GROMACS .gro file of C-alpha atoms in nm:
model
  499
    1UNK     CA    1   2.012 -13.053 -20.467
    2UNK     CA    2   2.255 -13.296 -20.640
    3UNK     CA    3   2.271 -13.521 -20.334
    4UNK     CA    4   1.899 -13.568 -20.333
    5UNK     CA    5   1.897 -13.653 -20.700
    6UNK     CA    6   2.128 -13.936 -20.617
    7UNK     CA    7   1.899 -14.051 -20.330
    8UNK     CA    8   1.759 -14.337 -20.526
    9UNK     CA    9   2.084 -14.452 -20.684
   10UNK     CA   10   2.224 -14.551 -20.345
   11UNK     CA   11   2.237 -14.911 -20.238
   12UNK     CA   12   2.070 -14.818 -19.907
   13UNK     CA   13   1.845 -14.534 -19.786
   14UNK     CA   14   1.995 -14.233 -19.614
   15UNK     CA   15   2.020 -14.240 -19.238
   16UNK     CA   16   1.875 -13.961 -19.022
   17UNK     CA   17   2.222 -13.814 -18.960
   18UNK     CA   18   2.308 -13.816 -19.332
   19UNK     CA   19   1.970 -13.669 -19.427
   20UNK     CA   20   1.993 -13.387 -19.173
   21UNK     CA   21   2.342 -13.312 -19.296
   22UNK     CA   22   2.211 -13.282 -19.649
   23UNK     CA   23   1.937 -13.052 -19.549
   24UNK     CA   24   2.173 -12.824 -19.360
   25UNK     CA   25   2.381 -12.777 -19.675
   26UNK     CA   26   2.077 -12.670 -19.888
   27UNK     CA   27   2.075 -12.301 -19.988
   28UNK     CA   28   1.697 -12.278 -19.990
   29UNK     CA   29   1.576 -11.937 -20.081
   30UNK     CA   30   1.217 -12.068 -20.140
   31UNK     CA   31   1.154 -12.189 -19.791
   32UNK     CA   32   1.053 -12.543 -19.850
   33UNK     CA   33   0.881 -12.740 -19.576
   34UNK     CA   34   1.106 -13.038 -19.482
   35UNK     CA   35   0.988 -13.327 -19.266
   36UNK     CA   36   1.214 -13.616 -19.165
   37UNK     CA   37   1.044 -13.935 -19.036
   38UNK     CA   38   1.254 -14.194 -18.846
   39UNK     CA   39   1.197 -14.552 -18.939
   40UNK     CA   40   1.108 -14.760 -18.629
   41UNK     CA   41   1.368 -15.026 -18.525
   42UNK     CA   42   1.318 -15.376 -18.639
   43UNK     CA   43   1.375 -15.515 -18.285
   44UNK     CA   44   1.130 -15.269 -18.120
   45UNK     CA   45   1.097 -15.343 -17.746
   46UNK     CA   46   1.451 -15.481 -17.707
   47UNK     CA   47   1.629 -15.150 -17.689
   48UNK     CA   48   1.762 -15.029 -17.357
   49UNK     CA   49   1.690 -14.716 -17.173
   50UNK     CA   50   2.018 -14.573 -17.285
   51UNK     CA   51   1.929 -14.639 -17.652
   52UNK     CA   52   1.573 -14.495 -17.642
   53UNK     CA   53   1.494 -14.132 -17.700
   54UNK     CA   54   1.216 -13.890 -17.624
   55UNK     CA   55   0.927 -13.994 -17.842
   56UNK     CA   56   0.775 -13.636 -17.864
   57UNK     CA   57   1.113 -13.463 -17.915
   58UNK     CA   58   1.132 -13.274 -18.255
   59UNK     CA   59   1.473 -13.116 -18.199
   60UNK     CA   60   1.732 -13.268 -18.439
   61UNK     CA   61   2.008 -13.173 -18.196
   62UNK     CA   62   1.863 -13.392 -17.918
   63UNK     CA   63   1.854 -13.730 -18.104
   64UNK     CA   64   2.055 -14.015 -17.964
   65UNK     CA   65   2.299 -14.228 -18.158
   66UNK     CA   66   2.056 -14.506 -18.257
   67UNK     CA   67   1.801 -14.256 -18.381
   68UNK     CA   68   2.067 -14.076 -18.593
   69UNK     CA   69   2.175 -14.413 -18.743
   70UNK     CA   70   1.822 -14.524 -18.825
   71UNK     CA   71   1.682 -14.507 -19.181
   72UNK     CA   72   1.488 -14.198 -19.259
   73UNK     CA   73   1.203 -14.088 -19.495
   74UNK     CA   74   1.203 -13.734 -19.642
   75UNK     CA   75   0.879 -13.536 -19.693
   76UNK     CA   76   0.884 -13.208 -19.875
   77UNK     CA   77   0.567 -12.986 -19.841
   78UNK     CA   78   0.392 -13.288 -19.692
   79UNK     CA   79   0.459 -13.506 -19.987
   80UNK     CA   80   0.704 -13.805 -19.972
   81UNK     CA   81   1.011 -13.790 -20.186
   82UNK     CA   82   0.983 -14.086 -20.426
   83UNK     CA   83   1.183 -14.212 -20.714
   84UNK     CA   84   0.957 -14.040 -20.960
   85UNK     CA   85   0.948 -13.702 -20.765
   86UNK     CA   86   1.209 -13.427 -20.754
   87UNK     CA   87   1.283 -13.180 -20.491
   88UNK     CA   88   1.250 -12.883 -20.715
   89UNK     CA   89   0.901 -12.976 -20.805
   90UNK     CA   90   0.735 -12.907 -20.475
   91UNK     CA   91   0.545 -12.597 -20.366
   92UNK     CA   92   0.733 -12.360 -20.136
   93UNK     CA   93   0.620 -12.307 -19.779
   94UNK     CA   94   0.769 -12.240 -19.428
   95UNK     CA   95   1.045 -12.480 -19.321
   96UNK     CA   96   0.976 -12.698 -19.016
   97UNK     CA   97   1.354 -12.800 -18.970
   98UNK     CA   98   1.621 -12.552 -18.856
   99UNK     CA   99   1.803 -12.405 -19.162
  100UNK     CA  100   2.175 -12.394 -19.219
  101UNK     CA  101   2.342 -12.234 -18.911
  102UNK     CA  102   2.587 -12.059 -19.135
  103UNK     CA  103   2.304 -11.871 -19.301
  104UNK     CA  104   2.179 -11.751 -18.954
  105UNK     CA  105   2.520 -11.610 -18.873
  106UNK     CA  106   2.522 -11.424 -19.199
  107UNK     CA  107   2.209 -11.242 -19.100
  108UNK     CA  108   2.420 -11.009 -18.884
  109UNK     CA  109   2.571 -10.854 -19.202
  110UNK     CA  110   2.233 -10.823 -19.387
  111UNK     CA  111   2.104 -10.478 -19.467
  112UNK     CA  112   1.752 -10.554 -19.348
  113UNK     CA  113   1.672 -10.353 -19.031
  114UNK     CA  114   1.514 -10.652 -18.848
  115UNK     CA  115   1.823 -10.864 -18.846
  116UNK     CA  116   2.124 -10.641 -18.900
  117UNK     CA  117   2.361 -10.578 -18.616
  118UNK     CA  118   2.509 -10.241 -18.689
  119UNK     CA  119   2.804 -10.284 -18.447
  120UNK     CA  120   2.912 -10.613 -18.603
  121UNK     CA  121   2.843 -10.492 -18.961
  122UNK     CA  122   3.069 -10.187 -18.926
  123UNK     CA  123   3.350 -10.367 -18.730
  124UNK     CA  124   3.429 -10.677 -18.926
  125UNK     CA  125   3.375 -10.815 -19.283
  126UNK     CA  126   3.164 -11.120 -19.298
  127UNK     CA  127   3.428 -11.300 -19.506
  128UNK     CA  128   3.691 -11.224 -19.242
  129UNK     CA  129   3.481 -11.370 -18.963
  130UNK     CA  130   3.407 -11.685 -19.167
  131UNK     CA  131   3.772 -11.732 -19.251
  132UNK     CA  132   3.875 -11.687 -18.879
  133UNK     CA  133   3.590 -11.934 -18.768
  134UNK     CA  134   3.689 -12.183 -19.031
  135UNK     CA  135   4.055 -12.179 -18.955
  136UNK     CA  136   4.039 -12.142 -18.576
  137UNK     CA  137   4.278 -12.386 -18.404
  138UNK     CA  138   4.421 -12.424 -18.049
  139UNK     CA  139   4.717 -12.646 -18.119
  140UNK     CA  140   4.986 -12.727 -18.373
  141UNK     CA  141   4.870 -13.042 -18.560
  142UNK     CA  142   5.226 -13.155 -18.629
  143UNK     CA  143   5.318 -13.197 -18.259
  144UNK     CA  144   5.001 -13.352 -18.114
  145UNK     CA  145   5.026 -13.607 -17.834
  146UNK     CA  146   4.871 -13.930 -17.976
  147UNK     CA  147   4.786 -14.053 -17.624
  148UNK     CA  148   4.588 -13.738 -17.540
  149UNK     CA  149   4.233 -13.744 -17.667
  150UNK     CA  150   4.210 -13.366 -17.612
  151UNK     CA  151   4.540 -13.271 -17.770
  152UNK     CA  152   4.363 -13.047 -18.012
  153UNK     CA  153   4.267 -12.810 -17.731
  154UNK     CA  154   4.528 -12.895 -17.466
  155UNK     CA  155   4.734 -12.575 -17.500
  156UNK     CA  156   4.424 -12.357 -17.451
  157UNK     CA  157   4.318 -12.560 -17.144
  158UNK     CA  158   4.663 -12.522 -16.991
  159UNK     CA  159   4.675 -12.143 -17.065
  160UNK     CA  160   4.329 -12.089 -16.922
  161UNK     CA  161   4.384 -12.284 -16.608
  162UNK     CA  162   4.696 -12.089 -16.531
  163UNK     CA  163   4.526 -11.760 -16.584
  164UNK     CA  164   4.229 -11.877 -16.368
  165UNK     CA  165   4.452 -11.954 -16.071
  166UNK     CA  166   4.655 -11.634 -16.110
  167UNK     CA  167   4.352 -11.418 -16.081
  168UNK     CA  168   4.144 -11.638 -15.848
  169UNK     CA  169   3.955 -11.487 -15.554
  170UNK     CA  170   4.104 -11.652 -15.244
  171UNK     CA  171   3.850 -11.876 -15.077
  172UNK     CA  172   3.889 -12.179 -14.855
  173UNK     CA  173   3.573 -12.356 -14.934
  174UNK     CA  174   3.572 -12.506 -15.280
  175UNK     CA  175   3.339 -12.754 -15.457
  176UNK     CA  176   3.437 -13.019 -15.723
  177UNK     CA  177   3.178 -13.160 -15.959
  178UNK     CA  178   3.122 -13.242 -16.326
  179UNK     CA  179   2.995 -13.005 -16.604
  180UNK     CA  180   2.854 -13.106 -16.936
  181UNK     CA  181   2.944 -12.947 -17.276
  182UNK     CA  182   2.665 -13.004 -17.532
  183UNK     CA  183   2.776 -13.207 -17.832
  184UNK     CA  184   2.575 -13.432 -18.061
  185UNK     CA  185   2.834 -13.539 -18.308
  186UNK     CA  186   3.057 -13.844 -18.286
  187UNK     CA  187   3.369 -13.860 -18.081
  188UNK     CA  188   3.533 -14.122 -17.850
  189UNK     CA  189   3.505 -13.894 -17.540
  190UNK     CA  190   3.135 -13.810 -17.588
  191UNK     CA  191   2.927 -13.900 -17.287
  192UNK     CA  192   2.559 -13.980 -17.213
  193UNK     CA  193   2.439 -13.904 -16.866
  194UNK     CA  194   2.075 -13.980 -16.783
  195UNK     CA  195   1.889 -13.726 -16.579
  196UNK     CA  196   2.113 -13.433 -16.652
  197UNK     CA  197   1.990 -13.116 -16.825
  198UNK     CA  198   2.261 -13.178 -17.090
  199UNK     CA  199   2.251 -13.547 -17.165
  200UNK     CA  200   2.490 -13.569 -17.457
  201UNK     CA  201   2.824 -13.411 -17.474
  202UNK     CA  202   3.178 -13.380 -17.331
  203UNK     CA  203   3.219 -13.417 -16.952
  204UNK     CA  204   3.440 -13.167 -16.771
  205UNK     CA  205   3.570 -13.188 -16.424
  206UNK     CA  206   3.532 -12.840 -16.261
  207UNK     CA  207   3.666 -12.693 -15.937
  208UNK     CA  208   3.478 -12.377 -15.852
  209UNK     CA  209   3.431 -12.131 -15.558
  210UNK     CA  210   3.099 -12.091 -15.385
  211UNK     CA  211   2.982 -11.813 -15.612
  212UNK     CA  212   3.077 -12.007 -15.935
  213UNK     CA  213   3.427 -11.886 -16.025
  214UNK     CA  214   3.601 -12.175 -16.210
  215UNK     CA  215   3.941 -12.227 -16.061
  216UNK     CA  216   4.036 -12.539 -16.272
  217UNK     CA  217   3.886 -12.764 -16.527
  218UNK     CA  218   3.979 -13.079 -16.710
  219UNK     CA  219   3.809 -13.285 -16.985
  220UNK     CA  220   3.717 -13.643 -16.917
  221UNK     CA  221   3.870 -13.895 -17.155
  222UNK     CA  222   3.759 -14.221 -17.007
  223UNK     CA  223   3.961 -14.448 -16.790
  224UNK     CA  224   4.277 -14.371 -17.003
  225UNK     CA  225   4.268 -14.019 -16.856
  226UNK     CA  226   4.325 -14.147 -16.497
  227UNK     CA  227   4.697 -14.092 -16.437
  228UNK     CA  228   4.677 -14.240 -16.084
  229UNK     CA  229   4.615 -14.608 -16.142
  230UNK     CA  230   4.613 -14.699 -15.769
  231UNK     CA  231   4.284 -14.519 -15.698
  232UNK     CA  232   3.938 -14.461 -15.846
  233UNK     CA  233   3.870 -14.216 -16.118
  234UNK     CA  234   3.680 -13.977 -15.884
  235UNK     CA  235   3.957 -13.993 -15.626
  236UNK     CA  236   4.217 -13.910 -15.887
  237UNK     CA  237   4.025 -13.603 -15.997
  238UNK     CA  238   4.025 -13.472 -15.644
  239UNK     CA  239   4.394 -13.540 -15.589
  240UNK     CA  240   4.489 -13.357 -15.904
  241UNK     CA  241   4.282 -13.055 -15.806
  242UNK     CA  242   4.424 -13.059 -15.454
  243UNK     CA  243   4.782 -13.066 -15.603
  244UNK     CA  244   4.709 -12.752 -15.795
  245UNK     CA  245   4.564 -12.569 -15.491
  246UNK     CA  246   4.861 -12.655 -15.265
  247UNK     CA  247   5.107 -12.558 -15.540
  248UNK     CA  248   4.951 -12.208 -15.585
  249UNK     CA  249   4.849 -12.143 -15.219
  250UNK     CA  250   5.093 -12.318 -14.993
  251UNK     CA  251   4.998 -12.162 -14.667
  252UNK     CA  252   4.620 -12.194 -14.696
  253UNK     CA  253   4.408 -12.482 -14.561
  254UNK     CA  254   4.125 -12.568 -14.794
  255UNK     CA  255   3.788 -12.743 -14.757
  256UNK     CA  256   3.679 -12.949 -15.048
  257UNK     CA  257   3.314 -13.050 -15.107
  258UNK     CA  258   3.211 -13.321 -15.364
  259UNK     CA  259   2.931 -13.566 -15.427
  260UNK     CA  260   2.904 -13.946 -15.395
  261UNK     CA  261   3.091 -14.010 -15.729
  262UNK     CA  262   3.418 -13.889 -15.560
  263UNK     CA  263   3.376 -13.960 -15.194
  264UNK     CA  264   3.545 -14.264 -15.018
  265UNK     CA  265   3.703 -14.332 -14.684
  266UNK     CA  266   4.039 -14.363 -14.854
  267UNK     CA  267   4.005 -14.017 -15.015
  268UNK     CA  268   3.920 -13.848 -14.690
  269UNK     CA  269   4.200 -14.025 -14.507
  270UNK     CA  270   4.455 -13.908 -14.774
  271UNK     CA  271   4.319 -13.553 -14.770
  272UNK     CA  272   4.343 -13.535 -14.390
  273UNK     CA  273   4.707 -13.647 -14.408
  274UNK     CA  274   4.759 -13.357 -14.651
  275UNK     CA  275   4.581 -13.119 -14.405
  276UNK     CA  276   4.297 -13.063 -14.657
  277UNK     CA  277   3.935 -13.077 -14.540
  278UNK     CA  278   3.685 -13.297 -14.723
  279UNK     CA  279   3.313 -13.336 -14.707
  280UNK     CA  280   3.086 -13.522 -14.939
  281UNK     CA  281   2.781 -13.749 -14.986
  282UNK     CA  282   2.881 -14.109 -15.011
  283UNK     CA  283   2.738 -14.431 -15.152
  284UNK     CA  284   2.647 -14.687 -14.890
  285UNK     CA  285   2.896 -14.947 -15.024
  286UNK     CA  286   3.179 -14.707 -14.974
  287UNK     CA  287   3.143 -14.646 -14.598
  288UNK     CA  288   3.378 -14.922 -14.508
  289UNK     CA  289   3.311 -15.091 -14.175
  290UNK     CA  290   3.082 -14.821 -14.050
  291UNK     CA  291   2.759 -14.989 -13.930
  292UNK     CA  292   2.495 -14.716 -13.960
  293UNK     CA  293   2.121 -14.811 -13.948
  294UNK     CA  294   1.985 -14.921 -14.290
  295UNK     CA  295   1.700 -14.769 -14.488
  296UNK     CA  296   1.435 -14.983 -14.313
  297UNK     CA  297   1.521 -14.840 -13.978
  298UNK     CA  298   1.467 -14.483 -14.106
  299UNK     CA  299   1.125 -14.564 -14.252
  300UNK     CA  300   0.999 -14.581 -13.895
  301UNK     CA  301   1.151 -14.253 -13.776
  302UNK     CA  302   1.060 -13.896 -13.809
  303UNK     CA  303   1.208 -13.665 -14.064
  304UNK     CA  304   1.519 -13.497 -13.919
  305UNK     CA  305   1.644 -13.804 -13.729
  306UNK     CA  306   2.010 -13.902 -13.776
  307UNK     CA  307   2.280 -14.145 -13.655
  308UNK     CA  308   2.654 -14.097 -13.676
  309UNK     CA  309   2.989 -14.283 -13.623
  310UNK     CA  310   3.336 -14.151 -13.578
  311UNK     CA  311   3.666 -14.311 -13.695
  312UNK     CA  312   3.898 -14.166 -13.427
  313UNK     CA  313   4.208 -14.301 -13.596
  314UNK     CA  314   4.154 -14.108 -13.920
  315UNK     CA  315   3.932 -13.838 -13.769
  316UNK     CA  316   3.639 -13.915 -14.013
  317UNK     CA  317   3.267 -13.869 -13.936
  318UNK     CA  318   2.991 -14.068 -14.101
  319UNK     CA  319   2.643 -13.953 -14.060
  320UNK     CA  320   2.306 -14.068 -14.200
  321UNK     CA  321   2.021 -13.815 -14.188
  322UNK     CA  322   1.663 -13.850 -14.294
  323UNK     CA  323   1.528 -13.567 -14.502
  324UNK     CA  324   1.280 -13.626 -14.784
  325UNK     CA  325   1.526 -13.921 -14.859
  326UNK     CA  326   1.807 -14.070 -14.662
  327UNK     CA  327   2.148 -13.893 -14.700
  328UNK     CA  328   2.485 -14.034 -14.601
  329UNK     CA  329   2.785 -13.810 -14.567
  330UNK     CA  330   3.155 -13.842 -14.474
  331UNK     CA  331   3.366 -13.562 -14.345
  332UNK     CA  332   3.712 -13.514 -14.186
  333UNK     CA  333   3.635 -13.150 -14.094
  334UNK     CA  334   3.284 -13.095 -13.970
  335UNK     CA  335   3.087 -13.268 -13.698
  336UNK     CA  336   2.724 -13.304 -13.595
  337UNK     CA  337   2.715 -13.020 -13.348
  338UNK     CA  338   2.594 -12.755 -13.335
  339UNK     CA  339   2.265 -12.870 -13.471
  340UNK     CA  340   2.108 -12.645 -13.739
  341UNK     CA  341   1.735 -12.611 -13.836
  342UNK     CA  342   1.605 -12.683 -14.187
  343UNK     CA  343   1.277 -12.544 -14.313
  344UNK     CA  344   1.047 -12.802 -14.475
  345UNK     CA  345   0.690 -12.817 -14.576
  346UNK     CA  346   0.480 -13.073 -14.398
  347UNK     CA  347   0.202 -13.225 -14.599
  348UNK     CA  348   0.052 -13.367 -14.293
  349UNK     CA  349   0.035 -13.041 -14.094
  350UNK     CA  350  -0.021 -12.824 -14.417
  351UNK     CA  351   0.253 -12.572 -14.304
  352UNK     CA  352   0.622 -12.515 -14.290
  353UNK     CA  353   0.801 -12.687 -14.017
  354UNK     CA  354   1.168 -12.694 -13.892
  355UNK     CA  355   1.356 -13.014 -13.851
  356UNK     CA  356   1.700 -13.064 -13.696
  357UNK     CA  357   1.995 -13.083 -13.940
  358UNK     CA  358   2.350 -13.188 -13.847
  359UNK     CA  359   2.617 -12.919 -13.896
  360UNK     CA  360   2.802 -13.123 -14.151
  361UNK     CA  361   2.488 -13.135 -14.374
  362UNK     CA  362   2.438 -12.761 -14.340
  363UNK     CA  363   2.807 -12.695 -14.441
  364UNK     CA  364   2.769 -12.922 -14.738
  365UNK     CA  365   2.457 -12.757 -14.861
  366UNK     CA  366   2.616 -12.409 -14.819
  367UNK     CA  367   2.935 -12.470 -15.011
  368UNK     CA  368   2.865 -12.762 -15.255
  369UNK     CA  369   2.665 -12.545 -15.506
  370UNK     CA  370   2.966 -12.374 -15.667
  371UNK     CA  371   2.980 -12.577 -15.990
  372UNK     CA  372   2.600 -12.539 -16.008
  373UNK     CA  373   2.637 -12.167 -16.004
  374UNK     CA  374   2.902 -12.195 -16.270
  375UNK     CA  375   2.669 -12.400 -16.484
  376UNK     CA  376   2.453 -12.088 -16.524
  377UNK     CA  377   2.678 -12.000 -16.810
  378UNK     CA  378   2.434 -12.208 -17.010
  379UNK     CA  379   2.178 -11.923 -16.992
  380UNK     CA  380   2.394 -11.721 -17.246
  381UNK     CA  381   2.594 -12.000 -17.399
  382UNK     CA  382   2.765 -11.929 -17.731
  383UNK     CA  383   2.554 -12.135 -17.975
  384UNK     CA  384   2.760 -12.118 -18.290
  385UNK     CA  385   2.806 -12.449 -18.458
  386UNK     CA  386   3.104 -12.569 -18.671
  387UNK     CA  387   3.217 -12.881 -18.855
  388UNK     CA  388   3.509 -12.950 -18.618
  389UNK     CA  389   3.442 -13.159 -18.313
  390UNK     CA  390   3.636 -12.935 -18.077
  391UNK     CA  391   3.444 -12.612 -18.155
  392UNK     CA  392   3.189 -12.673 -17.875
  393UNK     CA  393   3.478 -12.712 -17.628
  394UNK     CA  394   3.647 -12.382 -17.748
  395UNK     CA  395   3.317 -12.204 -17.721
  396UNK     CA  396   3.255 -12.344 -17.378
  397UNK     CA  397   3.604 -12.230 -17.266
  398UNK     CA  398   3.525 -11.882 -17.397
  399UNK     CA  399   3.202 -11.892 -17.182
  400UNK     CA  400   3.401 -12.007 -16.888
  401UNK     CA  401   3.653 -11.716 -16.924
  402UNK     CA  402   3.356 -11.474 -16.961
  403UNK     CA  403   3.194 -11.606 -16.649
  404UNK     CA  404   3.517 -11.571 -16.454
  405UNK     CA  405   3.566 -11.214 -16.576
  406UNK     CA  406   3.216 -11.134 -16.462
  407UNK     CA  407   3.283 -11.284 -16.123
  408UNK     CA  408   3.605 -11.070 -16.085
  409UNK     CA  409   3.413 -10.756 -16.194
  410UNK     CA  410   3.159 -10.817 -15.921
  411UNK     CA  411   3.437 -10.848 -15.670
  412UNK     CA  412   3.570 -10.502 -15.750
  413UNK     CA  413   3.223 -10.339 -15.728
  414UNK     CA  414   3.057 -10.375 -16.063
  415UNK     CA  415   2.688 -10.420 -16.030
  416UNK     CA  416   2.612 -10.557 -16.372
  417UNK     CA  417   2.431 -10.886 -16.417
  418UNK     CA  418   2.572 -11.157 -16.647
  419UNK     CA  419   2.393 -11.048 -16.956
  420UNK     CA  420   2.480 -10.675 -16.919
  421UNK     CA  421   2.841 -10.759 -16.861
  422UNK     CA  422   2.859 -10.972 -17.172
  423UNK     CA  423   2.696 -10.703 -17.378
  424UNK     CA  424   2.931 -10.430 -17.238
  425UNK     CA  425   3.239 -10.659 -17.298
  426UNK     CA  426   3.145 -10.745 -17.662
  427UNK     CA  427   3.074 -10.381 -17.744
  428UNK     CA  428   3.410 -10.277 -17.592
  429UNK     CA  429   3.595 -10.536 -17.800
  430UNK     CA  430   3.424 -10.453 -18.130
  431UNK     CA  431   3.475 -10.083 -18.082
  432UNK     CA  432   3.842 -10.122 -17.991
  433UNK     CA  433   3.954 -10.384 -18.243
  434UNK     CA  434   3.692 -10.346 -18.514
  435UNK     CA  435   3.786 -10.190 -18.844
  436UNK     CA  436   3.535  -9.947 -19.007
  437UNK     CA  437   3.444 -10.019 -19.366
  438UNK     CA  438   3.647  -9.781 -19.574
  439UNK     CA  439   3.457  -9.862 -19.897
  440UNK     CA  440   3.169 -10.087 -20.009
  441UNK     CA  441   3.371 -10.238 -20.290
  442UNK     CA  442   3.679 -10.185 -20.529
  443UNK     CA  443   3.752  -9.823 -20.614
  444UNK     CA  444   3.793  -9.905 -20.982
  445UNK     CA  445   3.626 -10.156 -21.215
  446UNK     CA  446   3.946 -10.355 -21.255
  447UNK     CA  447   4.236 -10.416 -21.017
  448UNK     CA  448   4.468 -10.571 -21.279
  449UNK     CA  449   4.766 -10.404 -21.452
  450UNK     CA  450   4.675 -10.220 -21.766
  451UNK     CA  451   4.963 -10.375 -21.958
  452UNK     CA  452   4.834 -10.723 -21.897
  453UNK     CA  453   4.490 -10.622 -22.020
  454UNK     CA  454   4.613 -10.478 -22.342
  455UNK     CA  455   4.814 -10.781 -22.447
  456UNK     CA  456   4.669 -10.918 -22.765
  457UNK     CA  457   4.740 -11.286 -22.706
  458UNK     CA  458   4.423 -11.380 -22.514
  459UNK     CA  459   4.215 -11.697 -22.547
  460UNK     CA  460   3.892 -11.790 -22.347
  461UNK     CA  461   3.942 -12.113 -22.150
  462UNK     CA  462   3.648 -12.313 -22.024
  463UNK     CA  463   3.592 -12.559 -21.738
  464UNK     CA  464   3.816 -12.367 -21.501
  465UNK     CA  465   3.781 -12.314 -21.128
  466UNK     CA  466   3.456 -12.135 -21.049
  467UNK     CA  467   3.549 -11.776 -20.953
  468UNK     CA  468   3.395 -11.434 -20.977
  469UNK     CA  469   3.425 -11.242 -21.310
  470UNK     CA  470   3.662 -10.948 -21.291
  471UNK     CA  471   3.401 -10.724 -21.468
  472UNK     CA  472   3.048 -10.816 -21.357
  473UNK     CA  473   3.143 -10.992 -21.027
  474UNK     CA  474   2.922 -11.295 -21.108
  475UNK     CA  475   3.059 -11.646 -21.082
  476UNK     CA  476   3.195 -11.809 -21.398
  477UNK     CA  477   3.401 -12.118 -21.502
  478UNK     CA  478   3.581 -11.938 -21.786
  479UNK     CA  479   3.908 -11.748 -21.771
  480UNK     CA  480   4.168 -11.571 -21.986
  481UNK     CA  481   4.449 -11.805 -22.093
  482UNK     CA  482   4.726 -11.544 -22.051
  483UNK     CA  483   4.632 -11.353 -21.728
  484UNK     CA  484   4.419 -11.640 -21.576
  485UNK     CA  485   4.156 -11.373 -21.498
  486UNK     CA  486   3.798 -11.512 -21.456
  487UNK     CA  487   3.581 -11.360 -21.735
  488UNK     CA  488   3.242 -11.422 -21.902
  489UNK     CA  489   3.231 -11.426 -22.285
  490UNK     CA  490   3.030 -11.099 -22.268
  491UNK     CA  491   3.286 -10.941 -22.046
  492UNK     CA  492   3.598 -11.046 -22.230
  493UNK     CA  493   3.604 -10.756 -22.478
  494UNK     CA  494   3.537 -10.507 -22.191
  495UNK     CA  495   3.844 -10.633 -22.000
  496UNK     CA  496   4.070 -10.654 -22.314
  497UNK     CA  497   3.982 -10.341 -22.509
  498UNK     CA  498   4.240 -10.405 -22.784
  499UNK     CA  499   4.110 -10.749 -22.875
   0.00000   0.00000   0.00000
């Protein structure tokens, strides 16, 4: 509580981010009720859509940057914290803000039947887990590339991408899209994408099969991550993934599917020259000199109507099709024929109707959803939080590896769903590599040499590093001057019987 006692000695009030950080560090055994109120901005009404947040959102992890930087007011047990009040003077009640995540992890090792996980408890010591989690690294800090924003995790990215391709199920139809990794801290590569299920976090480019097996991924670092300066960012992503495919599978002809962020006439022309199929939705301003009817024309037509143009020189088809909205696609592989039928509900006729659908649209709908299938890893996402910015990325890569392992298991006949596979996998690892507890504590009261304890030249030193007493195991700031063993005054004679 020392930080709260200094609350009024600061020259400025705490921000929401600072206040939430202080609350997470509290070891609150009394279950206080904490409420944090965000001070409204002084220029209310002038903020943009990107700066504004959800007014009714009460999840601290979903606040945007401006909200985290705003001044905050702290209420404990429905009473404001003022200069005269003290945190310890309030009446305990149930907390309304999530507690320290470290305390939640420690519940696996508690002896209470409602929270203890027996398999984890008997396989690994809590201290060992916390030491591993605290010191988990994926790169050597002494040889980091200063131009790589993801140098901290680059070795792990390279290793996983290599393994994913080595064990990949061979498929010719592959989708490319973006995937978000949740992150609410501060980092130069953090992104905000409006309308996505995960709005804040790191963006990853993912190449996946139709069922969701991740073949390759790479983390977005802004424009500096574009190593092909003569093309757009989306085009460079597709080129890099195409290079990997042709390197590992030289004799296969692939069909790539992507959305309008990537698609352009130049991209499909280059892919066609490399004998790679490409199909994707496209923005109207990227169709080149293709004069397809505009939106006003399709407002007067029935749902299911379409028009198309063909660039015979580059073998590229452009088609506009009216569904619930107007869709424009480019493809160097599929055509309009044979027409397919798409089931839609007609509000006018109050029944399901079938409308004509070009073949290129049908193929796009069939194979484009691979990355969306891969994103289902969020259903059982590892939710452990750490203080290092790259921990969410490492946990996401663990989830990706687990997803790919599940996909491979299904290919060899396993009928487990994702959750059942994860449970079986975790149990197998803990049973194979876990170490049973041989004892609950030290076998003897003291683990120090008897000769050192019987030495008569011992003095109690104060203001030492806080450690656990060698006798009673409680923490103390006193220690023996000769052996540097932490000891209380009352335990000194018990440890040194000759004094």
